[in-house]
Amino acid sequence: MSVIVFGSANADLVFPVPQLPAPGVTVLGEGVRSFPGGKGANQAVAAARDGAQTAFAGCVGRDAFAAVATQGLRDAGVDLSRLLVVDQPTGCAAICVDPAGRNQIAVAPGANLAARAAQIEDAALHPGLVLLLQMEVPPEEIAALVARAKARGARVVLNLAPPGELPEVTLRALDLLVLNEHEAAVLAGRLGCAAAAPALRGALGVDVAVTMGEAGTVAATAQGEVAVPAFPVVPVDTTGAGDCWCGVLCAGLDRGLPLRDAMRRASAAASIAVTRPGAASAMPVAAETDALLG
């Protein structure tokens, strides 16, 4: 059993600010810190720290930011044999974080746009695999990889973040679609349905989980709804919360947990992550999540 993540790797530049800047307003912060990030890399780190045998496929550039972008993956022991170095700048994110942990993020994708489905060989796509994808790499490559993975029996989880467009046939091929409330609203607008997990499942015919921050998570499956409450915490930085949730969810599914149990574990891990600065660097190890779950 294993998890492969196909996605982005970024260098995150985090600016703590007294308040998030409004359009046309300059806000002076207290400094800047650099962290490994990118939705794909964050999710791979989360899965690996939770104990899953994890590999990452993506691209970085030949610049100083590449070492920042991949440090979390290396520290977590993620297999990087499918990571390519290309002649484009490493992806970079500028993240403003206010004292309540809320954030604003701008991303320059750079080398992430060079990621190709062919980086994951057919032999790696098998029924014992959980394949996790997001939307910070080319959508046509996501669609191609989903088709290949499903043809070979892999379990495919897509985090539709950011909420880019994919062919409906690709969405219908998924085993699980994960969205936050904003992403659910965007997709619902395209499909002409309500932005709730049951309505989205009805429109697509696949299991759907909608994460709602402090309100918890609701999933709609063929067996009915699954609701998991959030763990109450005082957040410091919510940047990697959704990525932590997705990575730990897939680690749980990989080890055979039922969806409800995997969701609860993911929620516990995410609640730990938001109490720390950074994204990949904030992901908890399995023992921390075990302790919170009791």
mmCIF file of C-alpha atoms in Angstrom:
data_model
loop_
_atom_site.group_PDB
_atom_site.id
_atom_site.type_symbol
_atom_site.label_atom_id
_atom_site.label_comp_id
_atom_site.label_asym_id
_atom_site.label_seq_id
_atom_site.Cartn_x
_atom_site.Cartn_y
_atom_site.Cartn_z
ATOM 1 C CA MET A 1 0.000 0.000 0.000
ATOM 2 C CA SER A 2 1.238 3.500 -0.738
ATOM 3 C CA VAL A 3 0.320 7.104 -1.522
ATOM 4 C CA ILE A 4 1.558 9.030 -4.561
ATOM 5 C CA VAL A 5 0.961 12.768 -4.747
ATOM 6 C CA PHE A 6 1.051 14.513 -8.135
ATOM 7 C CA GLY A 7 1.185 18.241 -7.619
ATOM 8 C CA SER A 8 2.975 21.474 -6.852
ATOM 9 C CA ALA A 9 6.049 22.320 -4.805
ATOM 10 C CA ASN A 10 6.615 25.957 -3.837
ATOM 11 C CA ALA A 11 8.765 28.152 -1.676
ATOM 12 C CA ASP A 12 6.374 29.966 0.668
ATOM 13 C CA LEU A 13 7.329 33.484 1.754
ATOM 14 C CA VAL A 14 5.232 34.257 4.830
ATOM 15 C CA PHE A 15 4.647 37.855 5.939
ATOM 16 C CA PRO A 16 3.073 38.260 9.419
ATOM 17 C CA VAL A 17 1.016 41.489 9.257
ATOM 18 C CA PRO A 18 -1.205 43.350 11.748
ATOM 19 C CA GLN A 19 -4.102 43.185 9.293
ATOM 20 C CA LEU A 20 -4.570 41.778 5.796
ATOM 21 C CA PRO A 21 -3.983 44.496 3.185
ATOM 22 C CA ALA A 22 -6.975 46.008 1.393
ATOM 23 C CA PRO A 23 -6.650 46.889 -2.323
ATOM 24 C CA GLY A 24 -4.281 49.825 -2.733
ATOM 25 C CA VAL A 25 -3.118 49.701 0.898
ATOM 26 C CA THR A 26 0.449 48.989 2.028
ATOM 27 C CA VAL A 27 0.758 47.154 5.345
ATOM 28 C CA LEU A 28 4.059 46.998 7.201
ATOM 29 C CA GLY A 29 4.801 43.608 8.723
ATOM 30 C CA GLU A 30 7.316 42.386 11.259
ATOM 31 C CA GLY A 31 9.483 40.434 8.828
ATOM 32 C CA VAL A 32 9.396 37.532 6.396
ATOM 33 C CA ARG A 33 10.037 33.819 6.811
ATOM 34 C CA SER A 34 10.524 31.139 4.161
ATOM 35 C CA PHE A 35 8.933 27.692 4.348
ATOM 36 C CA PRO A 36 8.443 24.755 1.982
ATOM 37 C CA GLY A 37 4.953 24.769 0.478
ATOM 38 C CA GLY A 38 2.772 24.066 -2.538
ATOM 39 C CA LYS A 39 -0.427 22.074 -2.183
ATOM 40 C CA GLY A 40 1.092 18.907 -3.582
ATOM 41 C CA ALA A 41 4.213 19.004 -1.438
ATOM 42 C CA ASN A 42 2.250 19.959 1.672
ATOM 43 C CA GLN A 43 -0.130 17.042 1.210
ATOM 44 C CA ALA A 44 2.721 14.615 0.573
ATOM 45 C CA VAL A 45 4.464 15.749 3.765
ATOM 46 C CA ALA A 46 1.230 15.376 5.748
ATOM 47 C CA ALA A 47 0.698 11.824 4.467
ATOM 48 C CA ALA A 48 4.301 10.815 5.127
ATOM 49 C CA ARG A 49 4.361 12.271 8.640
ATOM 50 C CA ASP A 50 1.204 10.342 9.386
ATOM 51 C CA GLY A 51 2.996 7.135 8.501
ATOM 52 C CA ALA A 52 2.120 6.456 4.863
ATOM 53 C CA GLN A 53 4.755 5.297 2.391
ATOM 54 C CA THR A 54 4.586 8.410 0.226
ATOM 55 C CA ALA A 55 6.029 9.511 -3.113
ATOM 56 C CA PHE A 56 5.811 12.913 -4.804
ATOM 57 C CA ALA A 57 5.804 13.720 -8.525
ATOM 58 C CA GLY A 58 6.240 17.332 -9.603
ATOM 59 C CA CYS A 59 8.781 19.904 -10.796
ATOM 60 C CA VAL A 60 11.116 22.537 -9.361
ATOM 61 C CA GLY A 61 13.596 24.909 -10.986
ATOM 62 C CA ARG A 62 17.384 25.230 -10.874
ATOM 63 C CA ASP A 63 17.336 28.075 -8.360
ATOM 64 C CA ALA A 64 17.760 28.713 -4.646
ATOM 65 C CA PHE A 65 14.021 28.388 -4.024
ATOM 66 C CA ALA A 66 14.148 24.714 -5.107
ATOM 67 C CA ALA A 67 15.935 23.742 -1.888
ATOM 68 C CA VAL A 68 13.301 25.576 0.155
ATOM 69 C CA ALA A 69 10.438 23.970 -1.788
ATOM 70 C CA THR A 70 11.714 20.414 -1.324
ATOM 71 C CA GLN A 71 13.097 20.610 2.222
ATOM 72 C CA GLY A 72 9.875 19.472 3.866
ATOM 73 C CA LEU A 73 9.586 16.524 1.488
ATOM 74 C CA ARG A 74 13.143 15.431 2.203
ATOM 75 C CA ASP A 75 12.762 15.836 5.955
ATOM 76 C CA ALA A 76 9.585 13.716 5.895
ATOM 77 C CA GLY A 77 11.258 10.920 3.931
ATOM 78 C CA VAL A 78 9.082 11.312 0.839
ATOM 79 C CA ASP A 79 10.270 9.403 -2.256
ATOM 80 C CA LEU A 80 11.467 12.064 -4.734
ATOM 81 C CA SER A 81 12.528 9.764 -7.565
ATOM 82 C CA ARG A 82 9.712 11.253 -9.701
ATOM 83 C CA LEU A 83 10.684 14.889 -9.024
ATOM 84 C CA LEU A 84 12.029 16.696 -12.102
ATOM 85 C CA VAL A 85 14.317 19.739 -12.184
ATOM 86 C CA VAL A 86 13.441 21.991 -15.132
ATOM 87 C CA ASP A 87 14.619 25.267 -16.670
ATOM 88 C CA GLN A 88 11.855 27.344 -15.120
ATOM 89 C CA PRO A 89 11.776 29.184 -11.778
ATOM 90 C CA THR A 90 10.575 27.205 -8.783
ATOM 91 C CA GLY A 91 7.002 28.006 -7.804
ATOM 92 C CA CYS A 92 6.721 30.698 -5.161
ATOM 93 C CA ALA A 93 3.889 31.896 -2.900
ATOM 94 C CA ALA A 94 3.603 35.213 -1.042
ATOM 95 C CA ILE A 95 1.439 34.714 2.050
ATOM 96 C CA CYS A 96 0.192 37.453 4.367
ATOM 97 C CA VAL A 97 -1.022 36.160 7.747
ATOM 98 C CA ASP A 98 -2.886 38.282 10.321
ATOM 99 C CA PRO A 99 -2.932 37.748 14.119
ATOM 100 C CA ALA A 100 -6.117 35.637 13.829
ATOM 101 C CA GLY A 101 -4.358 33.217 11.480
ATOM 102 C CA ARG A 102 -6.302 34.330 8.400
ATOM 103 C CA ASN A 103 -4.333 34.632 5.189
ATOM 104 C CA GLN A 104 -4.130 36.060 1.692
ATOM 105 C CA ILE A 105 -2.034 34.149 -0.840
ATOM 106 C CA ALA A 106 -0.616 34.968 -4.283
ATOM 107 C CA VAL A 107 1.182 32.212 -6.192
ATOM 108 C CA ALA A 108 3.586 32.246 -9.163
ATOM 109 C CA PRO A 109 3.388 28.626 -10.412
ATOM 110 C CA GLY A 110 6.661 28.615 -12.353
ATOM 111 C CA ALA A 111 8.071 25.097 -12.712
ATOM 112 C CA ASN A 112 4.826 23.514 -11.527
ATOM 113 C CA LEU A 113 3.390 24.124 -14.996
ATOM 114 C CA ALA A 114 5.991 21.718 -16.397
ATOM 115 C CA ALA A 115 4.634 18.760 -14.384
ATOM 116 C CA ARG A 116 3.541 15.860 -16.581
ATOM 117 C CA ALA A 117 1.432 12.773 -15.904
ATOM 118 C CA ALA A 118 4.149 10.666 -17.555
ATOM 119 C CA GLN A 119 6.362 11.260 -14.504
ATOM 120 C CA ILE A 120 4.335 8.494 -12.843
ATOM 121 C CA GLU A 121 4.932 5.199 -14.611
ATOM 122 C CA ASP A 122 2.152 2.683 -15.292
ATOM 123 C CA ALA A 123 3.673 0.117 -12.927
ATOM 124 C CA ALA A 124 3.124 2.491 -9.994
ATOM 125 C CA LEU A 125 -0.607 2.742 -10.713
ATOM 126 C CA HIS A 126 -2.169 -0.334 -9.126
ATOM 127 C CA PRO A 127 -5.097 -1.304 -6.838
ATOM 128 C CA GLY A 128 -2.977 -0.844 -3.703
ATOM 129 C CA LEU A 129 -2.285 2.826 -4.490
ATOM 130 C CA VAL A 130 -3.993 5.976 -3.248
ATOM 131 C CA LEU A 131 -3.331 8.735 -5.808
ATOM 132 C CA LEU A 132 -3.805 12.283 -4.517
ATOM 133 C CA LEU A 133 -4.005 15.296 -6.830
ATOM 134 C CA GLN A 134 -4.714 19.043 -6.625
ATOM 135 C CA MET A 135 -5.130 21.846 -9.175
ATOM 136 C CA GLU A 136 -1.763 23.655 -9.160
ATOM 137 C CA VAL A 137 -0.392 21.639 -12.100
ATOM 138 C CA PRO A 138 -1.756 21.566 -15.692
ATOM 139 C CA PRO A 139 -5.367 20.311 -15.744
ATOM 140 C CA GLU A 140 -4.829 18.274 -18.898
ATOM 141 C CA GLU A 141 -2.101 16.337 -17.093
ATOM 142 C CA ILE A 142 -4.419 15.753 -14.135
ATOM 143 C CA ALA A 143 -7.109 14.420 -16.477
ATOM 144 C CA ALA A 144 -4.641 12.118 -18.221
ATOM 145 C CA LEU A 145 -3.303 10.733 -14.947
ATOM 146 C CA VAL A 146 -6.773 10.174 -13.476
ATOM 147 C CA ALA A 147 -7.765 8.158 -16.553
ATOM 148 C CA ARG A 148 -4.622 6.020 -16.406
ATOM 149 C CA ALA A 149 -4.884 5.469 -12.654
ATOM 150 C CA LYS A 150 -8.535 4.418 -12.769
ATOM 151 C CA ALA A 151 -7.857 2.048 -15.668
ATOM 152 C CA ARG A 152 -5.320 0.273 -13.451
ATOM 153 C CA GLY A 153 -7.486 0.111 -10.342
ATOM 154 C CA ALA A 154 -5.903 2.829 -8.179
ATOM 155 C CA ARG A 155 -7.981 4.807 -5.678
ATOM 156 C CA VAL A 156 -8.052 8.446 -6.828
ATOM 157 C CA VAL A 157 -8.644 11.460 -4.567
ATOM 158 C CA LEU A 158 -8.767 14.978 -6.034
ATOM 159 C CA ASN A 159 -8.619 18.168 -4.004
ATOM 160 C CA LEU A 160 -10.188 20.704 -6.384
ATOM 161 C CA ALA A 161 -7.982 23.530 -5.106
ATOM 162 C CA PRO A 162 -7.756 26.089 -6.511
ATOM 163 C CA PRO A 163 -11.129 25.480 -8.222
ATOM 164 C CA GLY A 164 -9.965 25.161 -11.826
ATOM 165 C CA GLU A 165 -11.928 23.430 -14.555
ATOM 166 C CA LEU A 166 -11.651 19.751 -15.430
ATOM 167 C CA PRO A 167 -13.695 17.671 -17.885
ATOM 168 C CA GLU A 168 -16.797 16.281 -16.217
ATOM 169 C CA VAL A 169 -15.719 12.791 -17.273
ATOM 170 C CA THR A 170 -12.603 13.261 -15.110
ATOM 171 C CA LEU A 171 -14.618 14.362 -12.086
ATOM 172 C CA ARG A 172 -16.984 11.419 -12.520
ATOM 173 C CA ALA A 173 -14.047 8.989 -12.532
ATOM 174 C CA LEU A 174 -12.849 9.993 -9.054
ATOM 175 C CA ASP A 175 -13.232 7.914 -5.916
ATOM 176 C CA LEU A 176 -13.385 11.021 -3.713
ATOM 177 C CA LEU A 177 -13.606 14.742 -4.462
ATOM 178 C CA VAL A 178 -12.492 17.099 -1.671
ATOM 179 C CA LEU A 179 -13.436 20.795 -1.633
ATOM 180 C CA ASN A 180 -13.676 23.674 0.800
ATOM 181 C CA GLU A 181 -16.761 25.880 0.904
ATOM 182 C CA HIS A 182 -15.493 28.321 -1.736
ATOM 183 C CA GLU A 183 -14.453 25.545 -4.100
ATOM 184 C CA ALA A 184 -17.792 23.806 -3.572
ATOM 185 C CA ALA A 185 -19.641 27.015 -4.467
ATOM 186 C CA VAL A 186 -17.615 27.476 -7.662
ATOM 187 C CA LEU A 187 -18.172 23.876 -8.764
ATOM 188 C CA ALA A 188 -21.865 24.016 -7.863
ATOM 189 C CA GLY A 189 -22.236 27.088 -10.065
ATOM 190 C CA ARG A 190 -20.786 25.186 -13.004
ATOM 191 C CA LEU A 191 -22.944 22.121 -12.374
ATOM 192 C CA GLY A 192 -26.134 24.045 -11.574
ATOM 193 C CA CYS A 193 -26.681 22.468 -8.161
ATOM 194 C CA ALA A 194 -26.468 23.416 -4.489
ATOM 195 C CA ALA A 195 -23.011 23.813 -2.934
ATOM 196 C CA ALA A 196 -23.563 21.012 -0.404
ATOM 197 C CA ALA A 197 -21.862 17.625 -0.445
ATOM 198 C CA PRO A 198 -25.078 15.621 -1.132
ATOM 199 C CA ALA A 199 -26.057 17.857 -4.059
ATOM 200 C CA LEU A 200 -22.587 17.696 -5.574
ATOM 201 C CA ARG A 201 -22.552 13.929 -5.183
ATOM 202 C CA GLY A 202 -25.932 13.752 -6.872
ATOM 203 C CA ALA A 203 -24.666 15.809 -9.799
ATOM 204 C CA LEU A 204 -21.432 13.866 -10.289
ATOM 205 C CA GLY A 205 -22.133 10.395 -8.929
ATOM 206 C CA VAL A 206 -18.912 10.290 -6.867
ATOM 207 C CA ASP A 207 -18.221 10.649 -3.151
ATOM 208 C CA VAL A 208 -17.719 14.283 -2.120
ATOM 209 C CA ALA A 209 -16.259 15.787 1.061
ATOM 210 C CA VAL A 210 -16.659 19.495 1.860
ATOM 211 C CA THR A 211 -14.406 20.966 4.542
ATOM 212 C CA MET A 212 -15.849 23.935 6.428
ATOM 213 C CA GLY A 213 -13.150 25.033 8.853
ATOM 214 C CA GLU A 214 -14.497 25.470 12.372
ATOM 215 C CA ALA A 215 -17.819 23.928 11.265
ATOM 216 C CA GLY A 216 -16.165 20.588 10.524
ATOM 217 C CA THR A 217 -16.483 18.402 7.434
ATOM 218 C CA VAL A 218 -19.386 16.690 5.685
ATOM 219 C CA ALA A 219 -19.000 13.887 3.158
ATOM 220 C CA ALA A 220 -21.714 12.437 0.937
ATOM 221 C CA THR A 221 -21.293 8.805 -0.103
ATOM 222 C CA ALA A 222 -23.424 6.052 -1.596
ATOM 223 C CA GLN A 223 -24.088 4.906 1.981
ATOM 224 C CA GLY A 224 -25.223 8.339 3.181
ATOM 225 C CA GLU A 225 -23.755 11.420 4.847
ATOM 226 C CA VAL A 226 -20.734 11.442 7.140
ATOM 227 C CA ALA A 227 -20.315 14.479 9.419
ATOM 228 C CA VAL A 228 -17.163 15.057 11.456
ATOM 229 C CA PRO A 229 -16.849 18.060 13.807
ATOM 230 C CA ALA A 230 -13.733 20.205 13.955
ATOM 231 C CA PHE A 231 -11.404 20.130 16.945
ATOM 232 C CA PRO A 232 -11.528 23.523 18.716
ATOM 233 C CA VAL A 233 -8.195 25.367 18.713
ATOM 234 C CA VAL A 234 -6.833 28.912 18.627
ATOM 235 C CA PRO A 235 -5.262 29.170 15.144
ATOM 236 C CA VAL A 236 -1.887 30.761 14.488
ATOM 237 C CA ASP A 237 -1.648 30.128 10.727
ATOM 238 C CA THR A 238 -4.321 28.349 8.670
ATOM 239 C CA THR A 239 -2.242 28.233 5.456
ATOM 240 C CA GLY A 240 -1.749 24.461 5.357
ATOM 241 C CA ALA A 241 -4.926 23.280 7.089
ATOM 242 C CA GLY A 242 -6.670 21.933 4.009
ATOM 243 C CA ASP A 243 -3.499 20.317 2.724
ATOM 244 C CA CYS A 244 -2.902 18.621 6.067
ATOM 245 C CA TRP A 245 -6.482 17.340 6.023
ATOM 246 C CA CYS A 246 -6.123 15.857 2.531
ATOM 247 C CA GLY A 247 -2.759 14.238 3.155
ATOM 248 C CA VAL A 248 -3.728 12.641 6.456
ATOM 249 C CA LEU A 249 -7.071 11.538 5.016
ATOM 250 C CA CYS A 250 -5.263 9.657 2.248
ATOM 251 C CA ALA A 251 -2.797 8.160 4.716
ATOM 252 C CA GLY A 252 -5.767 6.876 6.692
ATOM 253 C CA LEU A 253 -7.490 5.468 3.627
ATOM 254 C CA ASP A 254 -4.205 3.842 2.600
ATOM 255 C CA ARG A 255 -3.990 2.003 5.927
ATOM 256 C CA GLY A 256 -7.580 0.801 5.540
ATOM 257 C CA LEU A 257 -9.506 3.169 7.811
ATOM 258 C CA PRO A 258 -13.215 3.664 7.043
ATOM 259 C CA LEU A 259 -13.951 7.103 5.584
ATOM 260 C CA ARG A 260 -15.424 8.449 8.836
ATOM 261 C CA ASP A 261 -12.350 7.426 10.842
ATOM 262 C CA ALA A 262 -9.982 8.781 8.190
ATOM 263 C CA MET A 263 -11.892 12.087 8.200
ATOM 264 C CA ARG A 264 -11.742 12.342 11.990
ATOM 265 C CA ARG A 265 -8.005 11.674 11.968
ATOM 266 C CA ALA A 266 -7.536 14.269 9.230
ATOM 267 C CA SER A 267 -9.492 16.840 11.241
ATOM 268 C CA ALA A 268 -7.399 16.158 14.334
ATOM 269 C CA ALA A 269 -4.152 16.552 12.408
ATOM 270 C CA ALA A 270 -5.324 19.766 10.736
ATOM 271 C CA SER A 271 -6.266 21.217 14.119
ATOM 272 C CA ILE A 272 -2.674 20.689 15.241
ATOM 273 C CA ALA A 273 -1.215 22.158 12.043
ATOM 274 C CA VAL A 274 -3.054 25.475 12.384
ATOM 275 C CA THR A 275 -1.469 26.123 15.786
ATOM 276 C CA ARG A 276 1.960 26.434 14.120
ATOM 277 C CA PRO A 277 3.411 28.803 11.504
ATOM 278 C CA GLY A 278 4.040 27.587 7.978
ATOM 279 C CA ALA A 279 2.452 24.863 5.888
ATOM 280 C CA ALA A 280 4.577 21.737 5.314
ATOM 281 C CA SER A 281 6.618 22.536 8.415
ATOM 282 C CA ALA A 282 3.440 22.609 10.530
ATOM 283 C CA MET A 283 2.238 19.100 9.690
ATOM 284 C CA PRO A 284 2.063 16.839 12.776
ATOM 285 C CA VAL A 285 3.624 13.408 13.075
ATOM 286 C CA ALA A 286 1.380 10.407 13.698
ATOM 287 C CA ALA A 287 2.107 10.275 17.438
ATOM 288 C CA GLU A 288 0.838 13.840 17.911
ATOM 289 C CA THR A 289 -2.410 13.047 16.132
ATOM 290 C CA ASP A 290 -2.760 9.780 18.055
ATOM 291 C CA ALA A 291 -2.392 11.693 21.326
ATOM 292 C CA LEU A 292 -5.112 14.183 20.405
ATOM 293 C CA LEU A 293 -7.471 11.398 19.347
ATOM 294 C CA GLY A 294 -6.794 9.543 22.580
#
